[in-house]
Amino acid sequence: DTAVSQTPKYLVTQMGNDKSIKCEQNLGHDTMYWYKQDSKKFLKIMFSYNNKELIINETVPNRFSPKSPDKAHLNLHINSLELGDSAVYFCASSQERRNTIYFGEGSWLTVV
Amino acid sequence: GEDVEQSLFLSVREGDSSVINCTYTDSSSTYLYWYKQEPGAGLQLLTYIFSNMDMKQDQRLTVLLNKKDKHLSLRIADTQTGDSAIYFCAGRVSGGYNKLIFGAGTRLAVHP
């Protein structure tokens, strides 16, 4: 059973489009995250939600909007996609005050 | 804020030991992690160490932490071709919420 699952795994889309990446975790965790990995493999946190509440919001363009309908889901919606948004987006989850953070398999986004 | 640095490449012969090094700047980091990323795959949590520990061993993996020098290392004994991957060091930012700051990753190549 996949603990943190993301869909889609691959997404190729044109500039200016709006797209969403979905994430679900079945670990019973109360905290979820979105990280971005650029073409040089550098990983950086974008957002974090704890019990559906936004707790980390790094310097990310407001074209990116996370949505957490419940503790097990954290979706990432991106408006007006730009070439520079091409990256791998990783969802992750953890239990607050616990030390292990589990990542999904990643969603490869290519904007053309 | 926290900054994490790693050397970018390491090449070893199959059967030898690999040592991947990492330095960090935030002395209040409570946990330090090692993640593995195989080509085209997600991030796999390998191990982590609490800041009050000097060493942690888990099968072929040994983590050493020198808190005074803010230096973390991952030793892989009897390195196999399946160990070829990018290894990321990450520190958990003090203050909670499990925000991880990642290094740039060390690309380990294992050759016969």
Short mmCIF file of C-alpha atoms in Angstrom, two decimals:
data_model
loop_
_atom_site.label_atom_id
_atom_site.label_comp_id
_atom_site.label_asym_id
_atom_site.label_seq_id
_atom_site.Cartn_x
_atom_site.Cartn_y
_atom_site.Cartn_z
CA ASP A 1 0.00 0.00 0.00
CA THR A 2 1.38 3.39 -0.99
CA ALA A 3 1.70 5.60 2.06
CA VAL A 4 1.87 8.98 0.28
CA SER A 5 0.45 8.94 -3.22
CA GLN A 6 0.43 11.72 -5.78
CA THR A 7 -1.37 12.08 -9.08
CA PRO A 8 -0.51 12.59 -11.79
CA LYS A 9 3.04 11.27 -11.85
CA TYR A 10 3.76 13.01 -15.15
CA LEU A 11 2.14 16.13 -16.53
CA VAL A 12 3.04 18.02 -19.69
CA THR A 13 1.08 21.21 -20.28
CA GLN A 14 1.24 24.49 -22.12
CA MET A 15 2.14 27.87 -20.68
CA GLY A 16 -0.84 29.74 -19.33
CA ASN A 17 -2.82 26.65 -18.39
CA ASP A 18 -4.12 25.88 -14.90
CA LYS A 19 -3.35 22.47 -13.43
CA SER A 20 -3.70 20.59 -10.15
CA ILE A 21 -1.65 17.90 -8.47
CA LYS A 22 -3.36 15.75 -5.87
CA CYS A 23 -1.86 14.12 -2.82
CA GLU A 24 -3.26 11.62 -0.37
CA GLN A 25 -1.69 9.91 2.63
CA ASN A 26 -3.02 6.85 4.42
CA LEU A 27 -0.66 7.05 7.39
CA GLY A 28 -3.06 8.89 9.66
CA HIS A 29 -0.69 11.88 9.80
CA ASP A 30 -1.91 15.34 10.65
CA THR A 31 0.69 17.37 8.73
CA MET A 32 1.29 17.48 5.00
CA TYR A 33 3.76 19.36 2.82
CA TRP A 34 4.59 20.35 -0.72
CA TYR A 35 8.23 20.52 -1.78
CA LYS A 36 9.61 21.57 -5.15
CA GLN A 37 12.70 20.00 -6.75
CA ASP A 38 14.20 22.03 -9.56
CA SER A 39 16.26 20.85 -12.51
CA LYS A 40 19.43 20.92 -10.41
CA LYS A 41 17.79 18.57 -7.90
CA PHE A 42 17.55 21.30 -5.27
CA LEU A 43 14.63 20.66 -2.90
CA LYS A 44 12.77 23.42 -1.16
CA ILE A 45 9.62 23.51 0.94
CA MET A 46 6.65 25.42 -0.45
CA PHE A 47 3.74 24.84 1.94
CA SER A 48 2.72 22.87 4.98
CA TYR A 49 -0.69 22.18 6.48
CA ASN A 50 -1.39 20.90 9.97
CA ASN A 51 -4.92 19.68 10.60
CA LYS A 52 -6.08 21.50 7.47
CA GLU A 53 -4.53 24.77 8.63
CA LEU A 54 -1.75 26.47 6.66
CA ILE A 55 1.34 26.66 8.88
CA ILE A 56 4.21 27.14 6.44
CA ASN A 57 3.98 29.37 3.41
CA GLU A 58 7.34 30.06 1.87
CA THR A 59 7.98 32.73 -0.73
CA VAL A 60 5.94 31.16 -3.48
CA PRO A 61 4.07 33.04 -6.25
CA ASN A 62 0.39 33.37 -5.44
CA ARG A 63 -0.35 31.44 -8.64
CA PHE A 64 0.29 28.42 -6.40
CA SER A 65 -2.60 27.64 -4.09
CA PRO A 66 -2.66 24.63 -1.81
CA LYS A 67 -5.95 23.21 -0.64
CA SER A 68 -6.50 20.71 2.15
CA PRO A 69 -10.05 19.35 2.18
CA ASP A 70 -9.17 17.04 5.07
CA LYS A 71 -6.13 15.83 6.99
CA ALA A 72 -5.42 13.05 4.51
CA HIS A 73 -5.36 15.24 1.40
CA LEU A 74 -3.32 18.20 0.24
CA ASN A 75 -3.75 19.35 -3.33
CA LEU A 76 -1.68 21.89 -5.20
CA HIS A 77 -3.32 24.10 -7.79
CA ILE A 78 -1.21 26.18 -10.13
CA ASN A 79 -2.67 28.98 -12.22
CA SER A 80 -1.21 30.52 -15.37
CA LEU A 81 1.65 28.06 -15.62
CA GLU A 82 5.06 29.40 -16.62
CA LEU A 83 8.12 27.67 -18.06
CA GLY A 84 9.92 28.12 -14.74
CA ASP A 85 7.28 26.04 -12.98
CA SER A 86 8.72 22.94 -14.64
CA ALA A 87 9.97 20.82 -11.76
CA VAL A 88 9.24 17.77 -9.69
CA TYR A 89 6.71 18.43 -6.95
CA PHE A 90 6.86 16.22 -3.89
CA CYS A 91 4.13 15.76 -1.37
CA ALA A 92 5.09 14.61 2.13
CA SER A 93 3.44 13.90 5.44
CA SER A 94 4.32 13.52 9.09
CA GLN A 95 2.74 13.40 12.49
CA GLU A 96 3.18 16.60 14.46
CA ARG A 97 5.96 16.29 17.03
CA ARG A 98 7.23 13.09 15.44
CA ASN A 99 10.48 12.95 13.60
CA THR A 100 9.80 10.93 10.48
CA ILE A 101 8.66 12.62 7.30
CA TYR A 102 7.55 10.49 4.37
CA PHE A 103 7.59 11.62 0.79
CA GLY A 104 5.49 10.63 -2.18
CA GLU A 105 6.91 9.48 -5.49
CA GLY A 106 6.83 12.96 -7.00
CA SER A 107 4.91 14.60 -9.84
CA TRP A 108 7.02 15.56 -12.86
CA LEU A 109 5.57 18.78 -14.31
CA THR A 110 6.81 20.03 -17.68
CA VAL A 111 5.53 23.34 -19.02
CA VAL A 112 6.04 23.89 -22.74
CA GLY B 1 18.49 30.35 8.73
CA GLU B 2 19.66 26.82 8.22
CA ASP B 3 22.01 26.05 5.36
CA VAL B 4 23.03 22.52 4.44
CA GLU B 5 25.96 21.71 2.17
CA GLN B 6 27.13 18.50 0.56
CA SER B 7 29.73 17.53 -2.00
CA LEU B 8 28.06 16.87 -5.32
CA PHE B 9 29.69 13.67 -6.54
CA LEU B 10 31.20 10.48 -5.16
CA SER B 11 32.45 7.50 -7.11
CA VAL B 12 33.29 4.20 -5.42
CA ARG B 13 34.10 0.65 -6.42
CA GLU B 14 31.57 -2.06 -5.70
CA GLY B 15 32.27 -3.68 -2.34
CA ASP B 16 34.06 -0.64 -0.92
CA SER B 17 32.62 1.67 1.72
CA SER B 18 31.10 5.00 0.72
CA VAL B 19 31.17 8.03 2.96
CA ILE B 20 28.91 10.95 2.12
CA ASN B 21 29.51 14.14 4.06
CA CYS B 22 27.25 17.01 5.01
CA THR B 23 27.67 20.23 6.96
CA TYR B 24 24.92 22.37 8.42
CA THR B 25 24.77 25.77 10.03
CA ASP B 26 21.87 25.70 12.51
CA SER B 27 23.25 24.28 15.73
CA SER B 28 19.73 24.02 17.12
CA SER B 29 18.65 21.52 14.46
CA THR B 30 17.05 18.73 16.44
CA TYR B 31 17.01 16.02 13.80
CA LEU B 32 19.16 15.35 10.77
CA TYR B 33 18.06 13.06 7.97
CA TRP B 34 19.39 11.11 5.05
CA TYR B 35 17.16 10.52 2.05
CA LYS B 36 17.90 8.50 -1.08
CA GLN B 37 16.57 9.31 -4.54
CA GLU B 38 17.02 6.83 -7.34
CA PRO B 39 16.70 8.03 -10.95
CA GLY B 40 13.13 8.98 -11.77
CA ALA B 41 11.94 7.99 -8.32
CA GLY B 42 10.79 9.67 -5.14
CA LEU B 43 12.59 10.33 -1.88
CA GLN B 44 13.18 7.38 0.37
CA LEU B 45 13.89 8.03 4.03
CA LEU B 46 17.03 6.05 4.86
CA THR B 47 17.72 7.06 8.41
CA TYR B 48 17.79 9.99 10.78
CA ILE B 49 19.68 10.94 13.91
CA PHE B 50 18.70 12.98 16.91
CA SER B 51 21.06 15.80 17.77
CA ASN B 52 22.03 14.35 21.15
CA MET B 53 23.42 11.21 19.51
CA ASP B 54 26.89 10.74 18.07
CA MET B 55 26.25 7.66 16.02
CA LYS B 56 23.47 5.53 14.69
CA GLN B 57 23.85 2.22 12.90
CA ASP B 58 21.26 0.47 10.79
CA GLN B 59 22.49 -2.60 8.90
CA ARG B 60 24.93 -1.32 6.25
CA LEU B 61 24.32 2.32 7.15
CA THR B 62 26.23 4.24 9.80
CA VAL B 63 25.46 7.86 10.59
CA LEU B 64 28.04 9.92 12.47
CA LEU B 65 27.23 13.32 13.93
CA ASN B 66 29.84 15.79 15.10
CA LYS B 67 27.72 18.47 16.68
CA LYS B 68 30.68 20.68 17.54
CA ASP B 69 31.74 20.88 13.89
CA LYS B 70 28.15 20.64 12.60
CA HIS B 71 29.19 17.75 10.43
CA LEU B 72 27.09 14.74 9.50
CA SER B 73 28.20 11.72 7.53
CA LEU B 74 26.58 8.64 6.07
CA ARG B 75 28.70 5.56 5.63
CA ILE B 76 27.46 2.75 3.41
CA ALA B 77 29.35 -0.49 3.96
CA ASP B 78 29.88 -2.97 1.11
CA THR B 79 28.47 -0.56 -1.47
CA GLN B 80 26.47 -2.23 -4.22
CA THR B 81 25.41 -1.04 -7.67
CA GLY B 82 21.88 -0.70 -6.31
CA ASP B 83 23.17 2.01 -3.99
CA SER B 84 23.80 4.30 -6.97
CA ALA B 85 21.52 7.26 -6.36
CA ILE B 86 21.44 10.82 -5.08
CA TYR B 87 21.72 11.10 -1.32
CA PHE B 88 20.23 14.13 0.39
CA CYS B 89 21.13 15.39 3.81
CA ALA B 90 18.41 17.45 5.52
CA GLY B 91 18.13 19.32 8.78
CA ARG B 92 14.92 19.97 10.63
CA VAL B 93 14.56 23.64 11.37
CA SER B 94 14.16 24.41 15.07
CA GLY B 95 10.75 25.73 16.02
CA GLY B 96 8.67 22.78 14.99
CA TYR B 97 6.47 21.96 12.05
CA ASN B 98 9.06 19.56 10.60
CA LYS B 99 10.32 22.02 8.02
CA LEU B 100 13.32 20.39 6.35
CA ILE B 101 16.21 22.21 4.74
CA PHE B 102 17.90 20.01 2.17
CA GLY B 103 21.42 19.93 0.85
CA ALA B 104 21.97 19.87 -2.89
CA GLY B 105 22.42 16.10 -2.87
CA THR B 106 25.45 13.87 -3.45
CA ARG B 107 25.36 11.74 -6.56
CA LEU B 108 26.87 8.35 -5.71
CA ALA B 109 28.14 6.27 -8.62
CA VAL B 110 29.12 2.67 -7.92
CA HIS B 111 31.30 0.97 -10.51
CA PRO B 112 32.46 -2.65 -10.81
#
